């Protein structure tokens, strides 16, 4: 059963996926509306062996997005991560 921690409010930068991002995601069979999101810190995607990940992000417009894939992780040097997020049904 999914369990989520305390909500954290932070700023990020939302962008369209680049052609290279789309090529990287092509083999994952991720369907739906996707965007790139840049956040400070390290944000894992789903890590099934640790039962971690699957973070949900609520944007200011109220839409809910799932962290589907880490596209770039520069947390060790520049302290930011580029994520692929997928729009979730709010029904």
Short mmCIF file of N, CA, C and O in Angstrom, two decimals:
data_model
loop_
_atom_site.label_atom_id
_atom_site.label_comp_id
_atom_site.label_asym_id
_atom_site.label_seq_id
_atom_site.Cartn_x
_atom_site.Cartn_y
_atom_site.Cartn_z
N UNK A 1 0.85 -1.17 0.00
CA UNK A 1 0.00 0.00 0.00
C UNK A 1 0.90 1.24 0.00
O UNK A 1 1.76 1.36 0.88
N UNK A 2 0.72 2.14 -0.96
CA UNK A 2 1.56 3.35 -0.99
C UNK A 2 1.34 4.21 0.25
O UNK A 2 0.22 4.38 0.72
N UNK A 3 2.43 4.73 0.77
CA UNK A 3 2.38 5.66 1.89
C UNK A 3 3.30 6.83 1.55
O UNK A 3 4.40 6.63 1.04
N UNK A 4 2.83 8.02 1.79
CA UNK A 4 3.59 9.21 1.43
C UNK A 4 3.98 9.98 2.68
O UNK A 4 3.24 10.02 3.65
N UNK A 5 5.15 10.60 2.64
CA UNK A 5 5.66 11.39 3.75
C UNK A 5 5.03 12.77 3.76
O UNK A 5 4.07 13.07 3.05
N UNK A 6 5.59 13.61 4.57
CA UNK A 6 5.13 14.98 4.73
C UNK A 6 5.31 15.76 3.44
O UNK A 6 6.32 15.62 2.74
N UNK A 7 4.35 16.60 3.12
CA UNK A 7 4.41 17.45 1.94
C UNK A 7 5.52 18.50 2.10
O UNK A 7 5.67 19.09 3.16
N UNK A 8 6.27 18.70 1.03
CA UNK A 8 7.35 19.68 1.01
C UNK A 8 7.04 20.69 -0.08
O UNK A 8 6.76 20.32 -1.21
N UNK A 9 7.10 21.97 0.26
CA UNK A 9 6.88 23.03 -0.73
C UNK A 9 8.24 23.53 -1.20
O UNK A 9 9.11 23.84 -0.39
N UNK A 10 8.40 23.58 -2.53
CA UNK A 10 9.67 24.05 -3.08
C UNK A 10 9.44 24.62 -4.46
O UNK A 10 8.38 24.43 -5.06
N UNK A 11 10.45 25.32 -4.96
CA UNK A 11 10.34 25.85 -6.32
C UNK A 11 11.11 24.94 -7.27
O UNK A 11 12.04 24.24 -6.88
N UNK A 12 10.68 24.94 -8.51
CA UNK A 12 11.33 24.15 -9.54
C UNK A 12 11.11 24.82 -10.88
O UNK A 12 10.44 25.85 -10.98
N UNK A 13 11.68 24.24 -11.91
CA UNK A 13 11.52 24.79 -13.25
C UNK A 13 10.94 23.71 -14.14
O UNK A 13 11.53 22.65 -14.31
N UNK A 14 9.79 23.98 -14.74
CA UNK A 14 9.09 23.05 -15.62
C UNK A 14 9.42 23.40 -17.06
O UNK A 14 9.35 24.57 -17.45
N UNK A 15 9.79 22.39 -17.86
CA UNK A 15 10.14 22.61 -19.26
C UNK A 15 9.62 21.47 -20.11
O UNK A 15 9.24 20.41 -19.60
N UNK A 16 9.62 21.67 -21.40
CA UNK A 16 9.32 20.60 -22.34
C UNK A 16 10.49 19.63 -22.37
O UNK A 16 11.62 19.99 -22.07
N UNK A 17 10.21 18.39 -22.74
CA UNK A 17 11.28 17.41 -22.91
C UNK A 17 12.03 17.69 -24.20
O UNK A 17 11.44 18.07 -25.22
N UNK A 18 13.33 17.50 -24.18
CA UNK A 18 14.15 17.69 -25.39
C UNK A 18 14.06 16.43 -26.25
O UNK A 18 13.59 15.38 -25.81
N UNK A 19 14.56 16.53 -27.46
CA UNK A 19 14.59 15.37 -28.36
C UNK A 19 15.40 14.24 -27.72
O UNK A 19 14.99 13.08 -27.76
N UNK A 20 16.52 14.57 -27.12
CA UNK A 20 17.35 13.55 -26.47
C UNK A 20 16.61 12.90 -25.30
O UNK A 20 16.70 11.69 -25.09
N UNK A 21 15.85 13.69 -24.53
CA UNK A 21 15.04 13.14 -23.44
C UNK A 21 14.03 12.14 -23.99
O UNK A 21 13.84 11.05 -23.44
N UNK A 22 13.37 12.51 -25.08
CA UNK A 22 12.36 11.63 -25.68
C UNK A 22 12.99 10.33 -26.17
O UNK A 22 12.40 9.26 -26.01
N UNK A 23 14.18 10.40 -26.74
CA UNK A 23 14.89 9.18 -27.17
C UNK A 23 15.22 8.30 -25.97
O UNK A 23 15.10 7.09 -26.03
N UNK A 24 15.65 8.93 -24.87
CA UNK A 24 16.00 8.18 -23.66
C UNK A 24 14.77 7.47 -23.09
O UNK A 24 14.85 6.36 -22.59
N UNK A 25 13.61 8.10 -23.17
CA UNK A 25 12.38 7.55 -22.62
C UNK A 25 11.67 6.58 -23.55
O UNK A 25 10.78 5.86 -23.13
N UNK A 26 12.06 6.57 -24.81
CA UNK A 26 11.36 5.81 -25.83
C UNK A 26 11.20 4.33 -25.47
O UNK A 26 10.14 3.75 -25.64
N UNK A 27 12.22 3.71 -24.95
CA UNK A 27 12.17 2.29 -24.63
C UNK A 27 11.45 1.96 -23.34
O UNK A 27 11.24 0.79 -23.02
N UNK A 28 11.06 2.96 -22.57
CA UNK A 28 10.42 2.71 -21.27
C UNK A 28 8.92 2.52 -21.37
O UNK A 28 8.28 2.13 -20.40
N UNK A 29 8.35 2.82 -22.54
CA UNK A 29 6.92 2.67 -22.76
C UNK A 29 6.09 3.47 -21.74
O UNK A 29 5.10 2.99 -21.20
N UNK A 30 6.55 4.69 -21.45
CA UNK A 30 5.80 5.58 -20.57
C UNK A 30 4.83 6.36 -21.44
O UNK A 30 5.23 7.05 -22.36
N UNK A 31 3.56 6.23 -21.15
CA UNK A 31 2.53 6.89 -21.94
C UNK A 31 2.01 8.12 -21.19
O UNK A 31 2.17 8.23 -19.99
N UNK A 32 1.38 9.00 -21.92
CA UNK A 32 0.73 10.14 -21.30
C UNK A 32 1.45 11.45 -21.55
O UNK A 32 2.37 11.53 -22.36
N UNK A 33 1.03 12.46 -20.83
CA UNK A 33 1.61 13.80 -20.96
C UNK A 33 2.82 13.87 -20.04
O UNK A 33 2.72 13.61 -18.85
N UNK A 34 3.97 14.22 -20.62
CA UNK A 34 5.21 14.24 -19.86
C UNK A 34 5.87 15.60 -19.98
O UNK A 34 5.73 16.30 -20.97
N UNK A 35 6.61 15.96 -18.93
CA UNK A 35 7.37 17.20 -18.90
C UNK A 35 8.69 16.94 -18.19
O UNK A 35 8.86 15.95 -17.48
N UNK A 36 9.62 17.86 -18.37
CA UNK A 36 10.87 17.84 -17.62
C UNK A 36 10.72 18.82 -16.45
O UNK A 36 10.16 19.90 -16.61
N UNK A 37 11.21 18.40 -15.29
CA UNK A 37 11.16 19.25 -14.10
C UNK A 37 12.53 19.26 -13.47
O UNK A 37 13.12 18.21 -13.22
N UNK A 38 13.06 20.46 -13.23
CA UNK A 38 14.34 20.63 -12.56
C UNK A 38 14.08 21.00 -11.10
O UNK A 38 13.35 21.95 -10.83
N UNK A 39 14.67 20.23 -10.18
CA UNK A 39 14.53 20.49 -8.76
C UNK A 39 15.89 20.45 -8.09
O UNK A 39 16.79 19.72 -8.51
N UNK A 40 16.05 21.22 -7.02
CA UNK A 40 17.26 21.14 -6.22
C UNK A 40 17.26 19.84 -5.43
O UNK A 40 16.21 19.37 -4.99
N UNK A 41 18.43 19.23 -5.26
CA UNK A 41 18.55 18.02 -4.47
C UNK A 41 18.49 16.77 -5.33
O UNK A 41 18.48 16.82 -6.55
N UNK A 42 18.47 15.63 -4.64
CA UNK A 42 18.42 14.33 -5.31
C UNK A 42 17.02 13.77 -5.19
O UNK A 42 16.48 13.65 -4.09
N UNK A 43 16.43 13.41 -6.31
CA UNK A 43 15.06 12.88 -6.36
C UNK A 43 15.04 11.57 -7.12
O UNK A 43 15.14 11.57 -8.33
N UNK A 44 14.93 10.45 -6.42
CA UNK A 44 14.92 9.17 -7.14
C UNK A 44 13.58 8.94 -7.83
O UNK A 44 12.55 9.46 -7.41
N UNK A 45 13.62 8.16 -8.89
CA UNK A 45 12.38 7.68 -9.49
C UNK A 45 11.98 6.45 -8.67
O UNK A 45 12.31 6.36 -7.50
N UNK A 46 11.32 5.51 -9.25
CA UNK A 46 10.90 4.31 -8.52
C UNK A 46 12.10 3.38 -8.32
O UNK A 46 12.80 3.04 -9.26
N UNK A 47 12.34 3.00 -7.05
CA UNK A 47 13.38 2.03 -6.71
C UNK A 47 12.66 0.87 -6.04
O UNK A 47 12.42 0.85 -4.84
N UNK A 48 12.26 -0.10 -6.86
CA UNK A 48 11.42 -1.19 -6.36
C UNK A 48 12.09 -2.00 -5.26
O UNK A 48 11.45 -2.43 -4.32
N UNK A 49 13.39 -2.24 -5.37
CA UNK A 49 14.08 -3.06 -4.36
C UNK A 49 14.07 -2.41 -2.98
O UNK A 49 14.12 -3.09 -1.97
N UNK A 50 14.01 -1.07 -2.94
CA UNK A 50 13.96 -0.34 -1.66
C UNK A 50 12.56 0.10 -1.29
O UNK A 50 12.37 0.76 -0.26
N UNK A 51 11.58 -0.20 -2.14
CA UNK A 51 10.20 0.27 -1.95
C UNK A 51 10.16 1.79 -1.75
O UNK A 51 9.48 2.30 -0.88
N UNK A 52 10.92 2.50 -2.59
CA UNK A 52 10.99 3.96 -2.49
C UNK A 52 10.69 4.57 -3.85
O UNK A 52 10.72 3.91 -4.87
N UNK A 53 10.45 5.85 -3.82
CA UNK A 53 10.22 6.59 -5.05
C UNK A 53 8.74 6.71 -5.35
O UNK A 53 7.89 6.49 -4.48
N UNK A 54 8.45 7.05 -6.58
CA UNK A 54 7.06 7.26 -6.95
C UNK A 54 6.51 8.55 -6.38
O UNK A 54 5.33 8.66 -6.06
N UNK A 55 7.40 9.55 -6.22
CA UNK A 55 6.98 10.83 -5.66
C UNK A 55 5.90 11.47 -6.51
O UNK A 55 5.94 11.42 -7.74
N UNK A 56 4.93 12.07 -5.85
CA UNK A 56 3.88 12.83 -6.52
C UNK A 56 4.16 14.31 -6.32
O UNK A 56 4.49 14.75 -5.21
N UNK A 57 4.01 15.07 -7.40
CA UNK A 57 4.26 16.51 -7.36
C UNK A 57 2.98 17.22 -7.77
O UNK A 57 2.39 16.91 -8.79
N UNK A 58 2.55 18.15 -6.94
CA UNK A 58 1.37 18.96 -7.23
C UNK A 58 1.85 20.34 -7.68
O UNK A 58 2.54 21.04 -6.93
N UNK A 59 1.50 20.72 -8.90
CA UNK A 59 1.89 22.02 -9.43
C UNK A 59 0.89 23.08 -8.97
O UNK A 59 -0.21 22.75 -8.52
N UNK A 60 1.26 24.36 -9.09
CA UNK A 60 0.36 25.43 -8.64
C UNK A 60 -1.03 25.40 -9.27
O UNK A 60 -1.99 25.86 -8.67
N UNK A 61 -1.16 24.82 -10.47
CA UNK A 61 -2.49 24.75 -11.11
C UNK A 61 -3.33 23.59 -10.58
O UNK A 61 -4.45 23.37 -11.04
N UNK A 62 -2.79 22.82 -9.63
CA UNK A 62 -3.55 21.73 -9.01
C UNK A 62 -3.35 20.38 -9.66
O UNK A 62 -3.84 19.37 -9.15
N UNK A 63 -2.65 20.32 -10.80
CA UNK A 63 -2.42 19.04 -11.45
C UNK A 63 -1.40 18.22 -10.66
O UNK A 63 -0.50 18.78 -10.03
N UNK A 64 -1.56 16.90 -10.70
CA UNK A 64 -0.68 16.00 -9.96
C UNK A 64 0.15 15.22 -10.97
O UNK A 64 -0.38 14.67 -11.94
N UNK A 65 1.45 15.16 -10.73
CA UNK A 65 2.41 14.52 -11.62
C UNK A 65 3.22 13.49 -10.85
O UNK A 65 3.54 13.68 -9.68
N UNK A 66 3.56 12.40 -11.52
CA UNK A 66 4.37 11.32 -10.95
C UNK A 66 5.80 11.42 -11.47
O UNK A 66 6.00 11.60 -12.68
N UNK A 67 6.78 11.31 -10.58
CA UNK A 67 8.18 11.24 -11.01
C UNK A 67 8.38 9.88 -11.66
O UNK A 67 8.35 8.85 -11.01
N UNK A 68 8.55 9.87 -12.99
CA UNK A 68 8.64 8.62 -13.74
C UNK A 68 10.07 8.19 -13.99
O UNK A 68 10.35 6.99 -14.04
N UNK A 69 10.99 9.14 -14.16
CA UNK A 69 12.36 8.79 -14.52
C UNK A 69 13.29 9.94 -14.16
O UNK A 69 12.92 11.10 -14.32
N UNK A 70 14.48 9.62 -13.69
CA UNK A 70 15.53 10.62 -13.50
C UNK A 70 16.27 10.74 -14.82
O UNK A 70 16.82 9.77 -15.33
N UNK A 71 16.27 11.94 -15.39
CA UNK A 71 16.95 12.17 -16.66
C UNK A 71 18.40 12.59 -16.45
O UNK A 71 19.29 12.18 -17.19
N UNK A 72 18.64 13.42 -15.45
CA UNK A 72 20.00 13.85 -15.10
C UNK A 72 20.06 14.04 -13.59
O UNK A 72 19.17 14.65 -13.01
N UNK A 73 21.12 13.55 -12.96
CA UNK A 73 21.29 13.72 -11.52
C UNK A 73 22.64 14.38 -11.27
O UNK A 73 23.69 13.74 -11.36
N UNK A 74 22.60 15.66 -10.99
CA UNK A 74 23.81 16.43 -10.72
C UNK A 74 23.86 16.84 -9.25
O UNK A 74 24.47 17.83 -8.89
N UNK A 75 23.23 16.06 -8.38
CA UNK A 75 23.18 16.40 -6.97
C UNK A 75 24.57 16.44 -6.33
O UNK A 75 24.82 17.26 -5.46
N UNK A 76 25.47 15.57 -6.73
CA UNK A 76 26.80 15.50 -6.12
C UNK A 76 27.63 16.77 -6.37
O UNK A 76 28.44 17.15 -5.54
N UNK A 77 27.43 17.42 -7.52
CA UNK A 77 28.26 18.57 -7.85
C UNK A 77 27.49 19.89 -7.87
O UNK A 77 27.96 20.89 -7.34
N UNK A 78 26.33 19.90 -8.49
CA UNK A 78 25.59 21.15 -8.66
C UNK A 78 24.29 21.20 -7.86
O UNK A 78 23.60 22.20 -7.87
N UNK A 79 23.96 20.09 -7.21
CA UNK A 79 22.80 20.01 -6.31
C UNK A 79 21.45 20.19 -7.01
O UNK A 79 20.57 20.86 -6.50
N UNK A 80 21.30 19.61 -8.20
CA UNK A 80 20.00 19.62 -8.87
C UNK A 80 19.80 18.32 -9.62
O UNK A 80 20.74 17.60 -9.90
N UNK A 81 18.52 18.03 -9.92
CA UNK A 81 18.14 16.82 -10.63
C UNK A 81 17.11 17.19 -11.69
O UNK A 81 16.22 17.99 -11.43
N UNK A 82 17.24 16.60 -12.87
CA UNK A 82 16.26 16.77 -13.94
C UNK A 82 15.41 15.51 -13.98
O UNK A 82 15.93 14.41 -14.14
N UNK A 83 14.10 15.68 -13.83
CA UNK A 83 13.17 14.55 -13.76
C UNK A 83 12.23 14.56 -14.95
O UNK A 83 11.88 15.61 -15.48
N UNK A 84 11.77 13.37 -15.33
CA UNK A 84 10.65 13.25 -16.25
C UNK A 84 9.43 12.99 -15.38
O UNK A 84 9.41 12.06 -14.57
N UNK A 85 8.43 13.85 -15.51
CA UNK A 85 7.20 13.67 -14.74
C UNK A 85 6.04 13.39 -15.68
O UNK A 85 6.04 13.85 -16.84
N UNK A 86 5.08 12.61 -15.22
CA UNK A 86 3.93 12.20 -16.03
C UNK A 86 2.65 12.63 -15.34
O UNK A 86 2.46 12.36 -14.14
N UNK A 87 1.76 13.28 -16.09
CA UNK A 87 0.49 13.75 -15.55
C UNK A 87 -0.37 12.58 -15.10
O UNK A 87 -0.49 11.57 -15.80
N UNK A 88 -0.96 12.69 -13.90
CA UNK A 88 -1.81 11.66 -13.34
C UNK A 88 -3.28 12.04 -13.43
O UNK A 88 -3.63 13.23 -13.43
N UNK A 89 -4.15 11.06 -13.50
CA UNK A 89 -5.58 11.31 -13.45
C UNK A 89 -5.95 11.77 -12.06
O UNK A 89 -5.52 11.17 -11.07
N UNK A 90 -6.76 12.78 -11.96
CA UNK A 90 -7.21 13.26 -10.65
C UNK A 90 -8.56 12.68 -10.27
O UNK A 90 -9.16 13.08 -9.30
N UNK A 91 -9.03 11.71 -11.05
CA UNK A 91 -10.37 11.14 -10.80
C UNK A 91 -10.36 10.21 -9.63
O UNK A 91 -9.44 9.60 -9.25
#
